[in-house]
Amino acid sequence: MVTLAGKTLFITGASRGIGLAIGLRAARDGANVVIAAKSDVPKPKLPGTIHSAAQAIEAAGGRALAVRMDIRDADEIDAAVAVAAARFGGIDILVNNASAIWLADTPGTPVKRFDLLHQVNTRGTFLMTQACLPWLEHAVNPHVLMLAPPPNLAPRWFARHTAYTIAKYGMSLCVLGMSAEFATRGIAVNALWPRTVIATAAVAMLGGTVKPEHCRKPEIVADAAHWLLTQPARTCTGRFAIDEDILRAAGVSDFDCYAVQPGASLLPDLFLD
């Protein structure tokens, strides 16, 4: 399988950034894309809504469904999945892209922020996968993809932002457990993470320490995701893939086209040595 034509992708946090880029790549194949996120009205500091994303998906050649959904609300998740499945006749692929970020130390992490990290990252990933499972079980070549890092227990990845690391690794642990749990059902569960910082709205959360010109575009993650999601589900599962490694294995040798500013020195991402 080399195309996502006719497949239905449910992507969380798809109104902008990496989630939208994955949707646009699938749309170029002629896929159905469910854009599920909270952003249904424009915000001055956060460009893009589920509606503008849906327009972009349609313009790229796909069919779109914009669904306002708070991933912290289990009832909203169930309702969104039901609407998506009714609209497109099922769900073939779930992309757990929605994620909260808060890079602060323990004293600088309020309890509300701690709870948000875990409600969105770990709990949201678990509940979304649980809700989509009945549809994935009936799909041909079903995939679940988490935008999560390979587990790395080196203390330095916890020292500066323990709460965030725990919550993000919760998504990674879902990959470990669910890939084994769903193996006999033929459902692939994988993780994908960027080699470098990606130029998205999340860069603003880094306190000005990262300049966009030192980042790569979201399209590099989208192209790597496309490769993973077109692989046979029964044999390509339980992987913690890095975008650059996936594309290099697929035959890509020049990554300069993904750079925001070609030739700029790229910054490594979190959780990678």
mmCIF file of C-alpha atoms in Angstrom:
data_model
loop_
_atom_site.group_PDB
_atom_site.id
_atom_site.type_symbol
_atom_site.label_atom_id
_atom_site.label_comp_id
_atom_site.label_asym_id
_atom_site.label_seq_id
_atom_site.Cartn_x
_atom_site.Cartn_y
_atom_site.Cartn_z
ATOM 1 C CA MET A 1 0.000 0.000 0.000
ATOM 2 C CA VAL A 2 1.465 3.358 -1.031
ATOM 3 C CA THR A 3 -1.586 5.590 -0.842
ATOM 4 C CA LEU A 4 -4.200 6.671 1.675
ATOM 5 C CA ALA A 5 -6.869 7.174 -0.988
ATOM 6 C CA GLY A 6 -10.317 6.515 0.442
ATOM 7 C CA LYS A 7 -8.973 6.016 3.974
ATOM 8 C CA THR A 8 -10.510 7.897 6.885
ATOM 9 C CA LEU A 9 -8.061 9.534 9.281
ATOM 10 C CA PHE A 10 -9.192 10.912 12.624
ATOM 11 C CA ILE A 11 -6.545 13.454 13.688
ATOM 12 C CA THR A 12 -6.619 15.189 17.061
ATOM 13 C CA GLY A 13 -5.223 18.702 17.317
ATOM 14 C CA ALA A 14 -5.406 19.012 13.534
ATOM 15 C CA SER A 15 -6.348 22.677 13.225
ATOM 16 C CA ARG A 16 -2.702 23.687 12.755
ATOM 17 C CA GLY A 17 0.904 22.522 12.904
ATOM 18 C CA ILE A 18 1.915 18.887 12.591
ATOM 19 C CA GLY A 19 -1.644 17.573 12.811
ATOM 20 C CA LEU A 20 -2.768 19.727 9.898
ATOM 21 C CA ALA A 21 0.345 18.833 7.893
ATOM 22 C CA ILE A 22 -0.416 15.113 8.306
ATOM 23 C CA GLY A 23 -3.982 15.759 7.196
ATOM 24 C CA LEU A 24 -2.879 17.710 4.133
ATOM 25 C CA ARG A 25 -0.481 14.951 3.102
ATOM 26 C CA ALA A 26 -3.269 12.404 3.352
ATOM 27 C CA ALA A 27 -5.637 14.718 1.484
ATOM 28 C CA ARG A 28 -3.279 14.769 -1.487
ATOM 29 C CA ASP A 29 -3.953 11.030 -1.772
ATOM 30 C CA GLY A 30 -7.696 11.616 -1.669
ATOM 31 C CA ALA A 31 -8.255 10.614 1.956
ATOM 32 C CA ASN A 32 -11.072 11.568 4.302
ATOM 33 C CA VAL A 33 -9.738 13.656 7.181
ATOM 34 C CA VAL A 34 -11.500 14.357 10.457
ATOM 35 C CA ILE A 35 -10.115 17.526 12.031
ATOM 36 C CA ALA A 36 -10.841 17.297 15.744
ATOM 37 C CA ALA A 37 -9.769 20.173 17.975
ATOM 38 C CA LYS A 38 -11.070 22.914 20.274
ATOM 39 C CA SER A 39 -10.164 25.781 17.947
ATOM 40 C CA ASP A 40 -13.407 26.679 16.181
ATOM 41 C CA VAL A 41 -12.975 30.463 16.242
ATOM 42 C CA PRO A 42 -9.875 32.473 15.239
ATOM 43 C CA LYS A 43 -7.508 33.609 17.995
ATOM 44 C CA PRO A 44 -4.967 36.428 17.643
ATOM 45 C CA LYS A 45 -2.005 34.371 18.869
ATOM 46 C CA LEU A 46 -3.049 30.983 17.446
ATOM 47 C CA PRO A 47 -3.663 30.951 13.699
ATOM 48 C CA GLY A 48 -5.967 28.345 12.256
ATOM 49 C CA THR A 49 -9.266 26.753 13.231
ATOM 50 C CA ILE A 50 -10.952 23.444 12.485
ATOM 51 C CA HIS A 51 -12.863 25.250 9.746
ATOM 52 C CA SER A 52 -9.840 26.791 8.018
ATOM 53 C CA ALA A 53 -8.112 23.404 8.282
ATOM 54 C CA ALA A 54 -11.111 21.710 6.661
ATOM 55 C CA GLN A 55 -10.995 24.192 3.786
ATOM 56 C CA ALA A 56 -7.294 23.460 3.279
ATOM 57 C CA ILE A 57 -7.930 19.696 3.326
ATOM 58 C CA GLU A 58 -10.634 20.027 0.670
ATOM 59 C CA ALA A 59 -8.419 22.279 -1.448
ATOM 60 C CA ALA A 60 -5.653 19.649 -1.269
ATOM 61 C CA GLY A 61 -7.951 16.981 -2.702
ATOM 62 C CA GLY A 62 -9.402 15.314 0.370
ATOM 63 C CA ARG A 63 -12.789 15.215 2.048
ATOM 64 C CA ALA A 64 -12.922 16.975 5.411
ATOM 65 C CA LEU A 65 -15.044 16.942 8.539
ATOM 66 C CA ALA A 66 -14.434 19.637 11.136
ATOM 67 C CA VAL A 67 -15.424 18.549 14.647
ATOM 68 C CA ARG A 68 -15.066 20.727 17.719
ATOM 69 C CA MET A 69 -13.891 18.445 20.492
ATOM 70 C CA ASP A 70 -12.280 18.895 23.890
ATOM 71 C CA ILE A 71 -10.041 15.873 24.291
ATOM 72 C CA ARG A 72 -10.407 16.153 28.069
ATOM 73 C CA ASP A 73 -14.126 15.343 27.800
ATOM 74 C CA ALA A 74 -14.882 11.630 27.347
ATOM 75 C CA ASP A 75 -18.436 12.320 26.187
ATOM 76 C CA GLU A 76 -17.213 14.731 23.505
ATOM 77 C CA ILE A 77 -14.698 12.136 22.324
ATOM 78 C CA ASP A 78 -17.406 9.482 21.975
ATOM 79 C CA ALA A 79 -19.683 11.913 20.147
ATOM 80 C CA ALA A 80 -16.926 13.040 17.753
ATOM 81 C CA VAL A 81 -15.966 9.465 16.894
ATOM 82 C CA ALA A 82 -19.607 8.561 16.271
ATOM 83 C CA VAL A 83 -20.114 11.561 13.968
ATOM 84 C CA ALA A 84 -16.915 10.786 12.051
ATOM 85 C CA ALA A 85 -17.762 7.113 11.581
ATOM 86 C CA ALA A 86 -21.285 7.964 10.450
ATOM 87 C CA ARG A 87 -20.022 10.529 7.963
ATOM 88 C CA PHE A 88 -17.358 8.365 6.321
ATOM 89 C CA GLY A 89 -18.549 4.840 7.116
ATOM 90 C CA GLY A 90 -15.804 4.018 9.591
ATOM 91 C CA ILE A 91 -12.350 5.011 10.820
ATOM 92 C CA ASP A 92 -9.163 3.501 9.390
ATOM 93 C CA ILE A 93 -6.480 5.541 11.104
ATOM 94 C CA LEU A 94 -6.219 7.446 14.385
ATOM 95 C CA VAL A 95 -3.489 10.051 14.794
ATOM 96 C CA ASN A 96 -3.074 11.061 18.435
ATOM 97 C CA ASN A 97 -1.426 14.397 17.782
ATOM 98 C CA ALA A 98 -3.108 16.629 20.397
ATOM 99 C CA SER A 99 -0.693 17.490 23.163
ATOM 100 C CA ALA A 100 -0.221 20.081 25.891
ATOM 101 C CA ILE A 101 3.218 21.492 26.622
ATOM 102 C CA TRP A 102 4.570 23.190 29.748
ATOM 103 C CA LEU A 103 8.337 23.298 30.088
ATOM 104 C CA ALA A 104 8.711 24.357 33.696
ATOM 105 C CA ASP A 105 10.319 22.927 36.800
ATOM 106 C CA THR A 106 8.371 21.479 39.717
ATOM 107 C CA PRO A 107 7.906 24.770 41.653
ATOM 108 C CA GLY A 108 6.832 26.466 38.424
ATOM 109 C CA THR A 109 4.109 23.966 37.559
ATOM 110 C CA PRO A 110 0.686 24.842 39.023
ATOM 111 C CA VAL A 111 -1.635 21.941 39.753
ATOM 112 C CA LYS A 112 -4.014 23.063 36.994
ATOM 113 C CA ARG A 113 -1.184 22.903 34.487
ATOM 114 C CA PHE A 114 -0.075 19.496 35.773
ATOM 115 C CA ASP A 115 -3.619 18.188 35.382
ATOM 116 C CA LEU A 116 -3.931 19.661 31.877
ATOM 117 C CA LEU A 117 -0.746 17.910 30.735
ATOM 118 C CA HIS A 118 -2.008 14.537 31.855
ATOM 119 C CA GLN A 119 -5.612 15.048 30.763
ATOM 120 C CA VAL A 120 -4.587 15.975 27.221
ATOM 121 C CA ASN A 121 -1.469 13.892 26.647
ATOM 122 C CA THR A 122 -1.847 10.574 28.440
ATOM 123 C CA ARG A 123 -5.555 10.410 29.242
ATOM 124 C CA GLY A 124 -6.636 11.927 25.933
ATOM 125 C CA THR A 125 -4.498 9.483 23.955
ATOM 126 C CA PHE A 126 -5.874 6.526 25.898
ATOM 127 C CA LEU A 127 -9.520 7.578 25.587
ATOM 128 C CA MET A 128 -9.245 8.424 21.882
ATOM 129 C CA THR A 129 -7.740 5.035 21.104
ATOM 130 C CA GLN A 130 -10.355 3.296 23.220
ATOM 131 C CA ALA A 131 -13.196 5.123 21.441
ATOM 132 C CA CYS A 132 -11.844 4.404 17.938
ATOM 133 C CA LEU A 133 -11.007 0.764 18.618
ATOM 134 C CA PRO A 134 -14.361 -0.744 17.523
ATOM 135 C CA TRP A 135 -14.000 0.961 14.141
ATOM 136 C CA LEU A 136 -10.322 0.155 13.744
ATOM 137 C CA GLU A 137 -11.087 -3.526 14.311
ATOM 138 C CA HIS A 138 -13.210 -3.512 11.142
ATOM 139 C CA ALA A 139 -10.784 -1.480 9.028
ATOM 140 C CA VAL A 140 -8.426 -2.778 6.386
ATOM 141 C CA ASN A 141 -4.847 -2.026 7.485
ATOM 142 C CA PRO A 142 -5.757 -0.048 10.646
ATOM 143 C CA HIS A 143 -3.177 2.197 12.274
ATOM 144 C CA VAL A 144 -2.855 4.243 15.457
ATOM 145 C CA LEU A 145 -0.051 6.802 15.456
ATOM 146 C CA MET A 146 1.090 8.754 18.523
ATOM 147 C CA LEU A 147 3.188 11.889 18.207
ATOM 148 C CA ALA A 148 5.361 10.788 21.100
ATOM 149 C CA PRO A 149 9.068 10.305 21.820
ATOM 150 C CA PRO A 150 10.986 7.073 22.335
ATOM 151 C CA PRO A 151 11.104 6.362 26.088
ATOM 152 C CA ASN A 152 14.375 7.602 27.528
ATOM 153 C CA LEU A 153 14.867 7.402 31.284
ATOM 154 C CA ALA A 154 17.986 9.570 31.353
ATOM 155 C CA PRO A 155 17.433 11.994 34.278
ATOM 156 C CA ARG A 156 18.267 15.031 32.148
ATOM 157 C CA TRP A 157 14.995 14.663 30.235
ATOM 158 C CA PHE A 158 13.085 14.971 33.520
ATOM 159 C CA ALA A 159 15.171 17.470 35.458
ATOM 160 C CA ARG A 160 13.885 20.681 33.867
ATOM 161 C CA HIS A 161 10.263 19.706 33.228
ATOM 162 C CA THR A 162 9.284 16.608 35.176
ATOM 163 C CA ALA A 163 5.528 17.062 34.779
ATOM 164 C CA TYR A 164 5.700 17.458 30.999
ATOM 165 C CA THR A 165 8.063 14.528 30.556
ATOM 166 C CA ILE A 166 5.864 12.205 32.596
ATOM 167 C CA ALA A 167 2.776 13.225 30.617
ATOM 168 C CA LYS A 168 4.481 12.895 27.239
ATOM 169 C CA TYR A 169 5.984 9.539 28.130
ATOM 170 C CA GLY A 170 2.468 8.468 29.050
ATOM 171 C CA MET A 171 1.719 8.611 25.330
ATOM 172 C CA SER A 172 4.850 6.572 24.652
ATOM 173 C CA LEU A 173 3.821 3.939 27.172
ATOM 174 C CA CYS A 174 0.458 3.671 25.419
ATOM 175 C CA VAL A 175 2.424 2.646 22.321
ATOM 176 C CA LEU A 176 4.327 -0.015 24.264
ATOM 177 C CA GLY A 177 1.206 -1.496 25.796
ATOM 178 C CA MET A 178 -1.298 -1.116 22.974
ATOM 179 C CA SER A 179 1.010 -2.368 20.219
ATOM 180 C CA ALA A 180 1.326 -5.641 22.116
ATOM 181 C CA GLU A 181 -2.324 -5.695 23.155
ATOM 182 C CA PHE A 182 -3.673 -5.145 19.638
ATOM 183 C CA ALA A 183 -1.128 -7.246 17.744
ATOM 184 C CA THR A 184 -3.454 -10.213 17.328
ATOM 185 C CA ARG A 185 -6.168 -7.868 16.055
ATOM 186 C CA GLY A 186 -3.939 -6.612 13.272
ATOM 187 C CA ILE A 187 -3.969 -2.988 14.479
ATOM 188 C CA ALA A 188 -0.636 -1.192 14.226
ATOM 189 C CA VAL A 189 0.325 1.185 17.037
ATOM 190 C CA ASN A 190 3.427 3.297 16.480
ATOM 191 C CA ALA A 191 5.060 6.510 17.659
ATOM 192 C CA LEU A 192 6.679 9.237 15.584
ATOM 193 C CA TRP A 193 8.955 12.018 16.830
ATOM 194 C CA PRO A 194 11.007 14.717 15.061
ATOM 195 C CA ARG A 195 14.779 14.746 14.956
ATOM 196 C CA THR A 196 14.744 18.556 15.260
ATOM 197 C CA VAL A 197 12.479 21.225 16.670
ATOM 198 C CA ILE A 198 9.510 21.761 14.329
ATOM 199 C CA ALA A 199 8.259 25.247 13.487
ATOM 200 C CA THR A 200 4.770 25.215 15.025
ATOM 201 C CA ALA A 201 2.848 27.362 17.501
ATOM 202 C CA ALA A 202 4.449 25.305 20.295
ATOM 203 C CA VAL A 203 7.762 27.075 19.652
ATOM 204 C CA ALA A 204 6.260 30.081 21.451
ATOM 205 C CA MET A 205 6.151 27.947 24.605
ATOM 206 C CA LEU A 206 9.936 27.703 24.583
ATOM 207 C CA GLY A 207 10.371 31.225 25.925
ATOM 208 C CA GLY A 208 12.171 32.648 22.914
ATOM 209 C CA THR A 209 15.040 30.161 23.202
ATOM 210 C CA VAL A 210 14.300 28.713 19.758
ATOM 211 C CA LYS A 211 14.124 30.766 16.579
ATOM 212 C CA PRO A 212 11.926 29.482 13.732
ATOM 213 C CA GLU A 213 14.806 29.669 11.260
ATOM 214 C CA HIS A 214 16.567 26.955 13.285
ATOM 215 C CA CYS A 215 13.626 24.581 12.895
ATOM 216 C CA ARG A 216 12.197 22.289 10.257
ATOM 217 C CA LYS A 217 8.766 22.524 8.680
ATOM 218 C CA PRO A 218 5.920 20.223 9.834
ATOM 219 C CA GLU A 219 5.929 18.613 6.389
ATOM 220 C CA ILE A 220 8.896 16.414 7.328
ATOM 221 C CA VAL A 221 6.832 14.793 10.076
ATOM 222 C CA ALA A 222 3.836 14.527 7.738
ATOM 223 C CA ASP A 223 5.855 12.725 5.060
ATOM 224 C CA ALA A 224 7.264 10.309 7.629
ATOM 225 C CA ALA A 225 3.776 9.722 9.035
ATOM 226 C CA HIS A 226 2.476 8.986 5.540
ATOM 227 C CA TRP A 227 5.121 6.291 5.097
ATOM 228 C CA LEU A 228 4.258 4.662 8.423
ATOM 229 C CA LEU A 229 0.510 4.774 7.806
ATOM 230 C CA THR A 230 0.837 3.063 4.435
ATOM 231 C CA GLN A 231 2.816 0.110 5.803
ATOM 232 C CA PRO A 232 1.221 -3.292 6.516
ATOM 233 C CA ALA A 233 -0.296 -2.978 9.978
ATOM 234 C CA ARG A 234 0.505 -6.541 11.034
ATOM 235 C CA THR A 235 4.232 -6.198 10.430
ATOM 236 C CA CYS A 236 4.857 -2.503 11.146
ATOM 237 C CA THR A 237 3.882 -1.972 14.766
ATOM 238 C CA GLY A 238 5.446 -1.129 18.111
ATOM 239 C CA ARG A 239 7.961 1.265 16.564
ATOM 240 C CA PHE A 240 9.344 4.484 18.018
ATOM 241 C CA ALA A 241 10.258 6.154 14.747
ATOM 242 C CA ILE A 242 12.196 9.355 14.135
ATOM 243 C CA ASP A 243 11.046 11.374 11.121
ATOM 244 C CA GLU A 244 14.476 11.742 9.544
ATOM 245 C CA ASP A 245 15.309 8.054 9.980
ATOM 246 C CA ILE A 246 12.035 6.994 8.376
ATOM 247 C CA LEU A 247 12.543 9.214 5.340
ATOM 248 C CA ARG A 248 16.171 8.207 4.953
ATOM 249 C CA ALA A 249 15.109 4.561 4.911
ATOM 250 C CA ALA A 250 12.489 5.498 2.323
ATOM 251 C CA GLY A 251 15.207 6.902 0.080
ATOM 252 C CA VAL A 252 15.247 10.600 0.997
ATOM 253 C CA SER A 253 18.779 11.941 1.287
ATOM 254 C CA ASP A 254 18.321 15.714 1.065
ATOM 255 C CA PHE A 255 16.405 17.263 3.962
ATOM 256 C CA ASP A 256 17.160 20.901 3.153
ATOM 257 C CA CYS A 257 13.722 21.346 1.587
ATOM 258 C CA TYR A 258 12.200 20.861 5.042
ATOM 259 C CA ALA A 259 14.271 23.588 6.675
ATOM 260 C CA VAL A 260 12.514 26.857 7.469
ATOM 261 C CA GLN A 261 15.736 28.573 6.477
ATOM 262 C CA PRO A 262 17.901 26.342 4.273
ATOM 263 C CA GLY A 263 21.454 26.114 5.536
ATOM 264 C CA ALA A 264 20.590 27.194 9.078
ATOM 265 C CA SER A 265 21.968 25.228 12.009
ATOM 266 C CA LEU A 266 19.113 23.013 13.224
ATOM 267 C CA LEU A 267 18.343 22.516 16.884
ATOM 268 C CA PRO A 268 17.767 18.994 18.215
ATOM 269 C CA ASP A 269 14.393 18.232 19.727
ATOM 270 C CA LEU A 270 13.540 17.135 23.267
ATOM 271 C CA PHE A 271 14.167 13.554 24.395
ATOM 272 C CA LEU A 272 16.754 12.721 21.726
ATOM 273 C CA ASP A 273 20.458 12.310 22.418
#
